[in-house]
PDB file of C-alpha atoms in Angstrom:
ATOM      1  CA  UNK A   1     -20.645   5.050 -14.328  1.00  0.00           C
ATOM      2  CA  UNK A   2     -23.201   2.991 -12.445  1.00  0.00           C
ATOM      3  CA  UNK A   3     -24.445   4.250  -9.055  1.00  0.00           C
ATOM      4  CA  UNK A   4     -22.394   3.937  -6.191  1.00  0.00           C
ATOM      5  CA  UNK A   5     -25.402   1.682  -5.250  1.00  0.00           C
ATOM      6  CA  UNK A   6     -25.324  -0.430  -8.390  1.00  0.00           C
ATOM      7  CA  UNK A   7     -21.527  -1.116  -8.315  1.00  0.00           C
ATOM      8  CA  UNK A   8     -20.644  -2.114  -4.976  1.00  0.00           C
ATOM      9  CA  UNK A   9     -24.335  -3.381  -3.496  1.00  0.00           C
ATOM     10  CA  UNK A  10     -24.619  -1.710  -0.453  1.00  0.00           C
ATOM     11  CA  UNK A  11     -28.067   0.186  -0.031  1.00  0.00           C
ATOM     12  CA  UNK A  12     -27.906   1.777   3.527  1.00  0.00           C
ATOM     13  CA  UNK A  13     -26.615   4.081   5.443  1.00  0.00           C
ATOM     14  CA  UNK A  14     -23.233   2.807   6.615  1.00  0.00           C
ATOM     15  CA  UNK A  15     -22.159   3.096  10.361  1.00  0.00           C
ATOM     16  CA  UNK A  16     -18.318   3.038  10.960  1.00  0.00           C
ATOM     17  CA  UNK A  17     -16.372   3.884  14.073  1.00  0.00           C
ATOM     18  CA  UNK A  18     -12.651   5.613  13.408  1.00  0.00           C
ATOM     19  CA  UNK A  19      -9.924   4.875  16.151  1.00  0.00           C
ATOM     20  CA  UNK A  20      -7.148   6.769  17.008  1.00  0.00           C
ATOM     21  CA  UNK A  21      -4.516   4.571  17.635  1.00  0.00           C
ATOM     22  CA  UNK A  22      -2.974   6.652  20.115  1.00  0.00           C
ATOM     23  CA  UNK A  23      -3.347   6.405  25.127  1.00  0.00           C
ATOM     24  CA  UNK A  24      -3.417   2.578  24.504  1.00  0.00           C
ATOM     25  CA  UNK A  25      -1.504  -1.345  24.111  1.00  0.00           C
ATOM     26  CA  UNK A  26      -1.872  -3.377  20.826  1.00  0.00           C
ATOM     27  CA  UNK A  27      -3.257  -5.533  23.050  1.00  0.00           C
ATOM     28  CA  UNK A  28      -5.989  -3.117  23.993  1.00  0.00           C
ATOM     29  CA  UNK A  29      -6.304  -1.577  20.436  1.00  0.00           C
ATOM     30  CA  UNK A  30      -6.376  -5.546  19.196  1.00  0.00           C
ATOM     31  CA  UNK A  31      -9.116  -6.020  21.738  1.00  0.00           C
ATOM     32  CA  UNK A  32     -10.779  -3.133  20.587  1.00  0.00           C
ATOM     33  CA  UNK A  33     -11.284  -3.810  16.489  1.00  0.00           C
ATOM     34  CA  UNK A  34     -12.020  -6.617  17.646  1.00  0.00           C
ATOM     35  CA  UNK A  35     -15.248  -6.373  19.771  1.00  0.00           C
ATOM     36  CA  UNK A  36     -15.839  -3.498  16.512  1.00  0.00           C
ATOM     37  CA  UNK A  37     -15.904  -6.075  14.053  1.00  0.00           C
ATOM     38  CA  UNK A  38     -18.652  -8.197  13.465  1.00  0.00           C
ATOM     39  CA  UNK A  39     -21.043  -5.134  14.534  1.00  0.00           C
ATOM     40  CA  UNK A  40     -20.143  -1.770  12.498  1.00  0.00           C
ATOM     41  CA  UNK A  41     -20.003  -1.381   8.950  1.00  0.00           C
ATOM     42  CA  UNK A  42     -16.602  -0.023   8.989  1.00  0.00           C
ATOM     43  CA  UNK A  43     -13.547   0.199  10.725  1.00  0.00           C
ATOM     44  CA  UNK A  44     -10.416   3.097  10.145  1.00  0.00           C
ATOM     45  CA  UNK A  45      -7.432   4.835  11.202  1.00  0.00           C
ATOM     46  CA  UNK A  46      -5.357   8.204  11.021  1.00  0.00           C
ATOM     47  CA  UNK A  47      -2.127   9.279   9.737  1.00  0.00           C
ATOM     48  CA  UNK A  48      -1.064  10.880  12.992  1.00  0.00           C
ATOM     49  CA  UNK A  49       3.172  10.565  13.441  1.00  0.00           C
ATOM     50  CA  UNK A  50       2.070  11.991  16.717  1.00  0.00           C
ATOM     51  CA  UNK A  51      -1.572  12.041  19.647  1.00  0.00           C
ATOM     52  CA  UNK A  52      -4.037  14.593  18.679  1.00  0.00           C
ATOM     53  CA  UNK A  53      -5.041  16.827  20.101  1.00  0.00           C
ATOM     54  CA  UNK A  54      -1.638  17.678  20.161  1.00  0.00           C
ATOM     55  CA  UNK A  55       0.060  17.369  23.644  1.00  0.00           C
ATOM     56  CA  UNK A  56       3.847  17.252  22.725  1.00  0.00           C
ATOM     57  CA  UNK A  57       4.323  14.129  21.111  1.00  0.00           C
ATOM     58  CA  UNK A  58       4.653  11.947  24.952  1.00  0.00           C
ATOM     59  CA  UNK A  59       1.212  10.065  25.307  1.00  0.00           C
ATOM     60  CA  UNK A  60       1.830   6.431  23.392  1.00  0.00           C
ATOM     61  CA  UNK A  61       1.074   6.587  19.759  1.00  0.00           C
ATOM     62  CA  UNK A  62       1.274   3.812  16.762  1.00  0.00           C
ATOM     63  CA  UNK A  63       2.456   4.360  13.347  1.00  0.00           C
ATOM     64  CA  UNK A  64      -0.017   4.180  10.534  1.00  0.00           C
ATOM     65  CA  UNK A  65       0.907   1.043   8.084  1.00  0.00           C
ATOM     66  CA  UNK A  66       2.266  -1.090  10.941  1.00  0.00           C
ATOM     67  CA  UNK A  67      -1.061  -1.032  12.876  1.00  0.00           C
ATOM     68  CA  UNK A  68      -3.358  -0.763   9.780  1.00  0.00           C
ATOM     69  CA  UNK A  69      -1.421  -4.512   9.067  1.00  0.00           C
ATOM     70  CA  UNK A  70      -2.927  -5.595  11.987  1.00  0.00           C
ATOM     71  CA  UNK A  71      -5.916  -4.456  12.377  1.00  0.00           C
ATOM     72  CA  UNK A  72      -6.527  -6.378   8.869  1.00  0.00           C
ATOM     73  CA  UNK A  73      -5.433  -9.213  10.391  1.00  0.00           C
ATOM     74  CA  UNK A  74      -7.697  -9.847  13.583  1.00  0.00           C
ATOM     75  CA  UNK A  75     -10.638  -8.560  12.260  1.00  0.00           C
ATOM     76  CA  UNK A  76     -12.278 -10.502   8.724  1.00  0.00           C
ATOM     77  CA  UNK A  77     -16.248  -8.319   8.029  1.00  0.00           C
ATOM     78  CA  UNK A  78     -15.715  -4.696   8.185  1.00  0.00           C
ATOM     79  CA  UNK A  79     -14.763  -2.705   5.197  1.00  0.00           C
ATOM     80  CA  UNK A  80     -10.988  -1.303   6.547  1.00  0.00           C
ATOM     81  CA  UNK A  81     -10.148   2.376   6.191  1.00  0.00           C
ATOM     82  CA  UNK A  82      -6.849   4.917   6.422  1.00  0.00           C
ATOM     83  CA  UNK A  83      -8.831   8.285   6.526  1.00  0.00           C
ATOM     84  CA  UNK A  84      -6.267   9.868   5.865  1.00  0.00           C
ATOM     85  CA  UNK A  85      -3.228   8.812   5.108  1.00  0.00           C
ATOM     86  CA  UNK A  86      -0.579  11.917   4.560  1.00  0.00           C
ATOM     87  CA  UNK A  87       1.182  11.581   1.649  1.00  0.00           C
ATOM     88  CA  UNK A  88       3.614  14.449   2.065  1.00  0.00           C
ATOM     89  CA  UNK A  89       5.034  11.587   4.809  1.00  0.00           C
ATOM     90  CA  UNK A  90       5.888   8.660   2.539  1.00  0.00           C
ATOM     91  CA  UNK A  91       7.319   8.061  -1.399  1.00  0.00           C
ATOM     92  CA  UNK A  92       4.146   7.466  -3.242  1.00  0.00           C
ATOM     93  CA  UNK A  93       4.735   4.421  -5.055  1.00  0.00           C
ATOM     94  CA  UNK A  94       5.534   3.226  -1.604  1.00  0.00           C
ATOM     95  CA  UNK A  95       2.351   3.578   0.048  1.00  0.00           C
ATOM     96  CA  UNK A  96       1.339   2.052  -2.785  1.00  0.00           C
ATOM     97  CA  UNK A  97       2.905  -0.844  -2.071  1.00  0.00           C
ATOM     98  CA  UNK A  98       1.847  -0.810   1.842  1.00  0.00           C
ATOM     99  CA  UNK A  99      -1.833  -0.124   0.724  1.00  0.00           C
ATOM    100  CA  UNK A 100      -1.783  -3.315  -1.815  1.00  0.00           C
ATOM    101  CA  UNK A 101       0.103  -5.539   1.140  1.00  0.00           C
ATOM    102  CA  UNK A 102      -2.600  -4.208   3.554  1.00  0.00           C
ATOM    103  CA  UNK A 103      -5.365  -5.217   1.173  1.00  0.00           C
ATOM    104  CA  UNK A 104      -4.846  -8.655   0.552  1.00  0.00           C
ATOM    105  CA  UNK A 105      -4.327  -9.108   4.232  1.00  0.00           C
ATOM    106  CA  UNK A 106      -7.559  -8.259   4.922  1.00  0.00           C
ATOM    107  CA  UNK A 107      -8.733 -10.470   1.615  1.00  0.00           C
ATOM    108  CA  UNK A 108      -9.827  -7.391  -0.288  1.00  0.00           C
ATOM    109  CA  UNK A 109     -11.676  -5.047   2.889  1.00  0.00           C
ATOM    110  CA  UNK A 110      -8.546  -1.942   3.194  1.00  0.00           C
ATOM    111  CA  UNK A 111      -9.783   1.557   1.732  1.00  0.00           C
ATOM    112  CA  UNK A 112      -7.427   3.679   1.701  1.00  0.00           C
ATOM    113  CA  UNK A 113      -7.526   7.730   1.918  1.00  0.00           C
ATOM    114  CA  UNK A 114      -4.480  10.354   0.890  1.00  0.00           C
ATOM    115  CA  UNK A 115      -4.048  13.975   2.113  1.00  0.00           C
ATOM    116  CA  UNK A 116      -2.091  16.533   2.391  1.00  0.00           C
ATOM    117  CA  UNK A 117      -0.885  16.638   6.086  1.00  0.00           C
ATOM    118  CA  UNK A 118      -1.515  19.424   8.356  1.00  0.00           C
ATOM    119  CA  UNK A 119      -0.365  18.858  11.942  1.00  0.00           C
ATOM    120  CA  UNK A 120       3.641  21.364  12.228  1.00  0.00           C
ATOM    121  CA  UNK A 121       4.739  20.034  14.905  1.00  0.00           C
ATOM    122  CA  UNK A 122       4.384  15.985  14.036  1.00  0.00           C
ATOM    123  CA  UNK A 123       5.984  16.916  10.293  1.00  0.00           C
ATOM    124  CA  UNK A 124       8.958  18.836  12.392  1.00  0.00           C
ATOM    125  CA  UNK A 125      10.058  16.842  14.575  1.00  0.00           C
ATOM    126  CA  UNK A 126       9.893  13.537  12.049  1.00  0.00           C
ATOM    127  CA  UNK A 127      12.307  16.097  10.054  1.00  0.00           C
ATOM    128  CA  UNK A 128      10.500  16.425   6.923  1.00  0.00           C
ATOM    129  CA  UNK A 129       9.997  19.579   5.874  1.00  0.00           C
ATOM    130  CA  UNK A 130       6.969  21.805   6.205  1.00  0.00           C
ATOM    131  CA  UNK A 131       5.955  23.342   3.115  1.00  0.00           C
ATOM    132  CA  UNK A 132       2.555  25.756   2.306  1.00  0.00           C
ATOM    133  CA  UNK A 133      -0.939  24.442   1.881  1.00  0.00           C
ATOM    134  CA  UNK A 134      -0.730  24.484  -1.931  1.00  0.00           C
ATOM    135  CA  UNK A 135       2.751  22.886  -2.579  1.00  0.00           C
ATOM    136  CA  UNK A 136       1.161  20.847  -0.284  1.00  0.00           C
ATOM    137  CA  UNK A 137      -1.410  19.675  -2.657  1.00  0.00           C
ATOM    138  CA  UNK A 138       0.816  19.740  -5.055  1.00  0.00           C
ATOM    139  CA  UNK A 139       2.622  16.583  -3.797  1.00  0.00           C
ATOM    140  CA  UNK A 140      -0.791  14.670  -2.681  1.00  0.00           C
ATOM    141  CA  UNK A 141      -2.186  14.780  -6.553  1.00  0.00           C
ATOM    142  CA  UNK A 142       1.872  13.994  -7.533  1.00  0.00           C
ATOM    143  CA  UNK A 143       0.915  11.128  -4.940  1.00  0.00           C
ATOM    144  CA  UNK A 144      -2.535   9.831  -6.226  1.00  0.00           C
ATOM    145  CA  UNK A 145      -1.805  10.584  -9.918  1.00  0.00           C
ATOM    146  CA  UNK A 146       1.289   7.446  -8.799  1.00  0.00           C
ATOM    147  CA  UNK A 147      -1.255   5.908  -6.148  1.00  0.00           C
ATOM    148  CA  UNK A 148      -4.451   5.023  -8.483  1.00  0.00           C
ATOM    149  CA  UNK A 149      -1.967   4.082 -11.337  1.00  0.00           C
ATOM    150  CA  UNK A 150      -0.505   1.400  -9.611  1.00  0.00           C
ATOM    151  CA  UNK A 151      -3.772   0.171  -8.327  1.00  0.00           C
ATOM    152  CA  UNK A 152      -4.703   0.554 -11.937  1.00  0.00           C
ATOM    153  CA  UNK A 153      -2.089  -2.385 -13.023  1.00  0.00           C
ATOM    154  CA  UNK A 154       0.586  -2.736 -15.994  1.00  0.00           C
ATOM    155  CA  UNK A 155       3.233  -0.099 -15.460  1.00  0.00           C
ATOM    156  CA  UNK A 156       3.214   3.643 -14.497  1.00  0.00           C
ATOM    157  CA  UNK A 157       5.992   6.043 -15.691  1.00  0.00           C
ATOM    158  CA  UNK A 158       4.945   9.927 -13.834  1.00  0.00           C
ATOM    159  CA  UNK A 159       6.880  12.569 -13.631  1.00  0.00           C
ATOM    160  CA  UNK A 160       6.484  15.456 -11.231  1.00  0.00           C
ATOM    161  CA  UNK A 161       7.669  18.427  -9.692  1.00  0.00           C
ATOM    162  CA  UNK A 162       7.817  16.384  -6.220  1.00  0.00           C
ATOM    163  CA  UNK A 163       7.369  12.756  -7.658  1.00  0.00           C
ATOM    164  CA  UNK A 164       8.137  10.017 -10.071  1.00  0.00           C
ATOM    165  CA  UNK A 165       8.278   6.882 -11.102  1.00  0.00           C
ATOM    166  CA  UNK A 166       9.759   4.797 -14.489  1.00  0.00           C
ATOM    167  CA  UNK A 167       8.040   1.996 -15.177  1.00  0.00           C
ATOM    168  CA  UNK A 168       6.312   1.274 -12.189  1.00  0.00           C
ATOM    169  CA  UNK A 169       5.076  -2.291 -11.745  1.00  0.00           C
ATOM    170  CA  UNK A 170       2.461  -3.083  -8.315  1.00  0.00           C
ATOM    171  CA  UNK A 171       2.690  -6.769  -8.210  1.00  0.00           C
ATOM    172  CA  UNK A 172       0.425  -8.450  -7.146  1.00  0.00           C
ATOM    173  CA  UNK A 173      -1.736  -5.746  -7.474  1.00  0.00           C
ATOM    174  CA  UNK A 174      -5.321  -5.111  -5.587  1.00  0.00           C
ATOM    175  CA  UNK A 175      -7.253  -8.549  -4.558  1.00  0.00           C
ATOM    176  CA  UNK A 176     -10.023  -7.402  -6.634  1.00  0.00           C
ATOM    177  CA  UNK A 177      -9.418  -5.770  -8.989  1.00  0.00           C
ATOM    178  CA  UNK A 178      -8.990  -2.412  -7.838  1.00  0.00           C
ATOM    179  CA  UNK A 179      -8.958  -0.303  -4.700  1.00  0.00           C
ATOM    180  CA  UNK A 180     -11.091   2.117  -3.722  1.00  0.00           C
ATOM    181  CA  UNK A 181      -9.491   5.319  -2.533  1.00  0.00           C
ATOM    182  CA  UNK A 182     -10.985   8.160  -0.146  1.00  0.00           C
ATOM    183  CA  UNK A 183     -10.142  11.820  -0.547  1.00  0.00           C
ATOM    184  CA  UNK A 184     -10.756  13.760   2.621  1.00  0.00           C
ATOM    185  CA  UNK A 185     -11.257  17.746   4.147  1.00  0.00           C
ATOM    186  CA  UNK A 186     -13.711  20.736   3.855  1.00  0.00           C
ATOM    187  CA  UNK A 187     -10.986  22.470   1.019  1.00  0.00           C
ATOM    188  CA  UNK A 188     -13.323  24.570  -0.779  1.00  0.00           C
ATOM    189  CA  UNK A 189     -11.570  23.408  -4.987  1.00  0.00           C
ATOM    190  CA  UNK A 190      -8.917  21.462  -4.901  1.00  0.00           C
ATOM    191  CA  UNK A 191     -10.077  18.569  -2.609  1.00  0.00           C
ATOM    192  CA  UNK A 192     -13.419  18.241  -4.377  1.00  0.00           C
ATOM    193  CA  UNK A 193     -11.347  18.140  -7.314  1.00  0.00           C
ATOM    194  CA  UNK A 194      -9.085  15.007  -5.586  1.00  0.00           C
ATOM    195  CA  UNK A 195     -12.044  13.387  -5.007  1.00  0.00           C
ATOM    196  CA  UNK A 196     -13.820  13.506  -8.434  1.00  0.00           C
ATOM    197  CA  UNK A 197     -10.710  12.850 -10.544  1.00  0.00           C
ATOM    198  CA  UNK A 198      -9.646   9.963  -8.546  1.00  0.00           C
ATOM    199  CA  UNK A 199     -11.634   8.980  -6.077  1.00  0.00           C
ATOM    200  CA  UNK A 200     -14.425   6.093  -4.774  1.00  0.00           C
ATOM    201  CA  UNK A 201     -14.616   8.470  -1.711  1.00  0.00           C
ATOM    202  CA  UNK A 202     -14.921  11.431   0.655  1.00  0.00           C
ATOM    203  CA  UNK A 203     -14.598  12.190   4.150  1.00  0.00           C
ATOM    204  CA  UNK A 204     -15.106  15.619   5.891  1.00  0.00           C
ATOM    205  CA  UNK A 205     -14.975  15.493   9.807  1.00  0.00           C
ATOM    206  CA  UNK A 206     -16.579  17.877  12.606  1.00  0.00           C
ATOM    207  CA  UNK A 207     -19.046  19.940  10.429  1.00  0.00           C
ATOM    208  CA  UNK A 208     -23.109  19.618  11.615  1.00  0.00           C
ATOM    209  CA  UNK A 209     -25.440  18.665   9.139  1.00  0.00           C
ATOM    210  CA  UNK A 210     -26.011  21.796   7.459  1.00  0.00           C
ATOM    211  CA  UNK A 211     -22.546  22.773   7.206  1.00  0.00           C
ATOM    212  CA  UNK A 212     -21.957  18.931   5.568  1.00  0.00           C
ATOM    213  CA  UNK A 213     -24.980  19.404   3.201  1.00  0.00           C
ATOM    214  CA  UNK A 214     -23.337  22.128   1.455  1.00  0.00           C
ATOM    215  CA  UNK A 215     -20.292  20.858   1.154  1.00  0.00           C
ATOM    216  CA  UNK A 216     -21.607  18.261  -0.674  1.00  0.00           C
ATOM    217  CA  UNK A 217     -22.807  20.200  -3.257  1.00  0.00           C
ATOM    218  CA  UNK A 218     -19.112  21.616  -3.664  1.00  0.00           C
ATOM    219  CA  UNK A 219     -18.953  17.420  -3.888  1.00  0.00           C
ATOM    220  CA  UNK A 220     -21.544  17.655  -6.181  1.00  0.00           C
ATOM    221  CA  UNK A 221     -19.830  19.943  -8.703  1.00  0.00           C
ATOM    222  CA  UNK A 222     -16.506  19.025  -9.408  1.00  0.00           C
ATOM    223  CA  UNK A 223     -18.205  15.560 -10.325  1.00  0.00           C
ATOM    224  CA  UNK A 224     -20.450  16.885 -12.697  1.00  0.00           C
ATOM    225  CA  UNK A 225     -17.775  19.916 -13.910  1.00  0.00           C
ATOM    226  CA  UNK A 226     -15.771  16.492 -15.431  1.00  0.00           C
ATOM    227  CA  UNK A 227     -18.932  14.725 -15.801  1.00  0.00           C
ATOM    228  CA  UNK A 228     -18.206  12.645 -13.637  1.00  0.00           C
ATOM    229  CA  UNK A 229     -22.302  11.091 -11.381  1.00  0.00           C
ATOM    230  CA  UNK A 230     -22.001  12.254  -8.422  1.00  0.00           C
ATOM    231  CA  UNK A 231     -23.604   9.196  -6.791  1.00  0.00           C
ATOM    232  CA  UNK A 232     -20.437   7.454  -7.872  1.00  0.00           C
ATOM    233  CA  UNK A 233     -19.219   8.839  -5.251  1.00  0.00           C
ATOM    234  CA  UNK A 234     -19.612   7.783  -1.492  1.00  0.00           C
ATOM    235  CA  UNK A 235     -20.011  10.065   0.915  1.00  0.00           C
ATOM    236  CA  UNK A 236     -19.140  10.486   4.757  1.00  0.00           C
ATOM    237  CA  UNK A 237     -18.833  12.437   8.033  1.00  0.00           C
ATOM    238  CA  UNK A 238     -16.469  11.598  11.056  1.00  0.00           C
ATOM    239  CA  UNK A 239     -18.559  12.476  14.225  1.00  0.00           C
ATOM    240  CA  UNK A 240     -16.886  12.951  17.365  1.00  0.00           C
ATOM    241  CA  UNK A 241     -18.205  11.131  19.945  1.00  0.00           C
ATOM    242  CA  UNK A 242     -19.926  12.405  23.553  1.00  0.00           C
ATOM    243  CA  UNK A 243     -22.904  10.252  23.999  1.00  0.00           C
ATOM    244  CA  UNK A 244     -23.778   9.333  27.060  1.00  0.00           C
ATOM    245  CA  UNK A 245     -25.187   5.847  27.841  1.00  0.00           C
ATOM    246  CA  UNK A 246     -27.991   7.314  30.462  1.00  0.00           C
ATOM    247  CA  UNK A 247     -30.077  11.135  30.001  1.00  0.00           C
ATOM    248  CA  UNK A 248     -27.571  11.251  33.580  1.00  0.00           C
ATOM    249  CA  UNK A 249     -24.405  10.507  31.709  1.00  0.00           C
ATOM    250  CA  UNK A 250     -24.775  12.247  28.870  1.00  0.00           C
ATOM    251  CA  UNK A 251     -26.038  15.383  30.097  1.00  0.00           C
ATOM    252  CA  UNK A 252     -22.579  14.958  32.658  1.00  0.00           C
ATOM    253  CA  UNK A 253     -20.756  14.431  29.606  1.00  0.00           C
ATOM    254  CA  UNK A 254     -21.907  17.509  27.945  1.00  0.00           C
ATOM    255  CA  UNK A 255     -20.878  19.985  30.707  1.00  0.00           C
ATOM    256  CA  UNK A 256     -17.701  18.340  31.120  1.00  0.00           C
ATOM    257  CA  UNK A 257     -16.949  19.551  27.213  1.00  0.00           C
ATOM    258  CA  UNK A 258     -18.777  23.284  28.313  1.00  0.00           C
ATOM    259  CA  UNK A 259     -16.200  22.888  31.694  1.00  0.00           C
ATOM    260  CA  UNK A 260     -13.195  22.052  29.511  1.00  0.00           C
ATOM    261  CA  UNK A 261     -14.359  24.996  26.525  1.00  0.00           C
ATOM    262  CA  UNK A 262     -16.760  27.069  28.022  1.00  0.00           C
ATOM    263  CA  UNK A 263     -19.637  27.964  26.517  1.00  0.00           C
ATOM    264  CA  UNK A 264     -19.446  29.473  23.313  1.00  0.00           C
ATOM    265  CA  UNK A 265     -16.468  27.145  22.270  1.00  0.00           C
ATOM    266  CA  UNK A 266     -18.823  23.506  23.550  1.00  0.00           C
ATOM    267  CA  UNK A 267     -21.509  24.985  21.391  1.00  0.00           C
ATOM    268  CA  UNK A 268     -19.062  24.629  18.674  1.00  0.00           C
ATOM    269  CA  UNK A 269     -17.415  21.372  19.719  1.00  0.00           C
ATOM    270  CA  UNK A 270     -20.711  19.562  19.944  1.00  0.00           C
ATOM    271  CA  UNK A 271     -21.995  20.763  16.645  1.00  0.00           C
ATOM    272  CA  UNK A 272     -20.405  17.695  14.269  1.00  0.00           C
ATOM    273  CA  UNK A 273     -20.454  15.703  17.362  1.00  0.00           C
ATOM    274  CA  UNK A 274     -23.182  12.265  17.960  1.00  0.00           C
ATOM    275  CA  UNK A 275     -24.244  13.646  22.267  1.00  0.00           C
ATOM    276  CA  UNK A 276     -27.285  12.574  24.488  1.00  0.00           C
ATOM    277  CA  UNK A 277     -28.333   9.568  24.630  1.00  0.00           C
ATOM    278  CA  UNK A 278     -28.912   7.015  21.981  1.00  0.00           C
ATOM    279  CA  UNK A 279     -32.549   7.642  20.968  1.00  0.00           C
ATOM    280  CA  UNK A 280     -30.153  11.686  20.311  1.00  0.00           C
ATOM    281  CA  UNK A 281     -28.485  10.046  17.954  1.00  0.00           C
ATOM    282  CA  UNK A 282     -30.219   8.724  15.471  1.00  0.00           C
ATOM    283  CA  UNK A 283     -32.130  11.237  15.325  1.00  0.00           C
ATOM    284  CA  UNK A 284     -28.437  13.086  14.795  1.00  0.00           C
ATOM    285  CA  UNK A 285     -27.681   9.947  12.383  1.00  0.00           C
ATOM    286  CA  UNK A 286     -30.859  10.329  10.548  1.00  0.00           C
ATOM    287  CA  UNK A 287     -30.151  14.812   9.915  1.00  0.00           C
ATOM    288  CA  UNK A 288     -26.500  13.567   8.128  1.00  0.00           C
ATOM    289  CA  UNK A 289     -28.722  11.051   6.011  1.00  0.00           C
ATOM    290  CA  UNK A 290     -31.004  13.466   4.426  1.00  0.00           C
ATOM    291  CA  UNK A 291     -27.873  16.249   4.314  1.00  0.00           C
ATOM    292  CA  UNK A 292     -26.637  13.332   1.874  1.00  0.00           C
ATOM    293  CA  UNK A 293     -24.147  10.643   3.562  1.00  0.00           C
ATOM    294  CA  UNK A 294     -23.294   7.180   3.304  1.00  0.00           C
ATOM    295  CA  UNK A 295     -21.380   6.791   5.773  1.00  0.00           C
ATOM    296  CA  UNK A 296     -21.398   7.689   9.591  1.00  0.00           C
ATOM    297  CA  UNK A 297     -18.338   7.276  11.898  1.00  0.00           C
ATOM    298  CA  UNK A 298     -17.917   8.230  15.291  1.00  0.00           C
ATOM    299  CA  UNK A 299     -14.701   8.693  16.123  1.00  0.00           C
ATOM    300  CA  UNK A 300     -12.876   7.877  19.347  1.00  0.00           C
ATOM    301  CA  UNK A 301      -9.441   9.152  21.018  1.00  0.00           C
ATOM    302  CA  UNK A 302      -9.086   6.440  24.069  1.00  0.00           C
ATOM    303  CA  UNK A 303      -9.397   6.297  26.575  1.00  0.00           C
ATOM    304  CA  UNK A 304     -13.653   6.224  25.842  1.00  0.00           C
ATOM    305  CA  UNK A 305     -16.293   5.674  28.219  1.00  0.00           C
ATOM    306  CA  UNK A 306     -16.864   2.011  27.373  1.00  0.00           C
ATOM    307  CA  UNK A 307     -21.029   2.184  28.339  1.00  0.00           C
ATOM    308  CA  UNK A 308     -21.554   4.878  25.921  1.00  0.00           C
ATOM    309  CA  UNK A 309     -19.834   2.768  23.032  1.00  0.00           C
ATOM    310  CA  UNK A 310     -21.597  -0.408  24.116  1.00  0.00           C
ATOM    311  CA  UNK A 311     -25.444   1.608  23.997  1.00  0.00           C
ATOM    312  CA  UNK A 312     -23.935   2.442  20.282  1.00  0.00           C
ATOM    313  CA  UNK A 313     -22.817  -0.474  19.863  1.00  0.00           C
ATOM    314  CA  UNK A 314     -26.050  -2.572  20.934  1.00  0.00           C
ATOM    315  CA  UNK A 315     -28.328   0.480  20.781  1.00  0.00           C
ATOM    316  CA  UNK A 316     -27.643   3.268  17.698  1.00  0.00           C
ATOM    317  CA  UNK A 317     -26.074   0.810  15.723  1.00  0.00           C
ATOM    318  CA  UNK A 318     -28.914  -1.981  14.849  1.00  0.00           C
ATOM    319  CA  UNK A 319     -31.608   0.666  15.222  1.00  0.00           C
ATOM    320  CA  UNK A 320     -30.054   2.013  12.587  1.00  0.00           C
ATOM    321  CA  UNK A 321     -29.647  -0.359  10.557  1.00  0.00           C
ATOM    322  CA  UNK A 322     -33.338  -1.120  10.560  1.00  0.00           C
ATOM    323  CA  UNK A 323     -33.808   2.857  10.223  1.00  0.00           C
ATOM    324  CA  UNK A 324     -31.855   3.474   7.473  1.00  0.00           C
ATOM    325  CA  UNK A 325     -31.152   0.194   5.147  1.00  0.00           C
TER     326      UNK A 325
END
């Protein structure tokens, strides 16, 4: 395989925003996406049926497939994604068709990710069984076989333990003839194997640079085990957003986290986060680049400190692109 950078024509570090579609009206989300479009390289949403962190389903929250259709229709330049579709929520063949529709709405900018799901209360509340993790990964494996086959064109027949299709077609296919697929998580075995076998990218949330480097080695090993060049698999990390526009604001944000979590837990919360000022954030991003990241995303849960976000967009993004290509 050619390298990722040769194949996609991207040579520098990508910087993006992962927006949880909660605690906002659709109009507010659209305004947020349109502010981001053109400023960032990537905009994604998640696939939860309830809010995160969990609050018993009491926070306003939009479903992912419909939300992505809106995101695709009101943006023009950023890559857009879902990190990650919970495969046990939907028939995989139907999900593949939905992805292709979003891809066409976006003009070929959509890159879906797939996972096994983890939040038991939203499974139970919406009438889904919540099988053991191994079974959910089996369901994910079935789904990836079906979805990758349908994205590839022709007909797909697959008879798995949890899902099956019989000469199913996907017409039209992806805009660009294929669609990048992502996997996510920090599992030591099945996640790396799935990423290496099926995917163009792998993402992990809320880990520090040292842990990120270790996880990257697992992904490299999984690629090498199937004779895939590890450079062909894009790597990204999602970081919690705890910046401040000024030093005083950054200090207040850190104190807020300490007050909420206590000193020991606050250290864990901020380990996989962008903290401090724009200058501090750039230093942190550089550490992730050195640890193997091709893309760094901030993860937003609304409401957000707009001054801090503007500092990220107006200072961190341009300086990051200049420093890291």
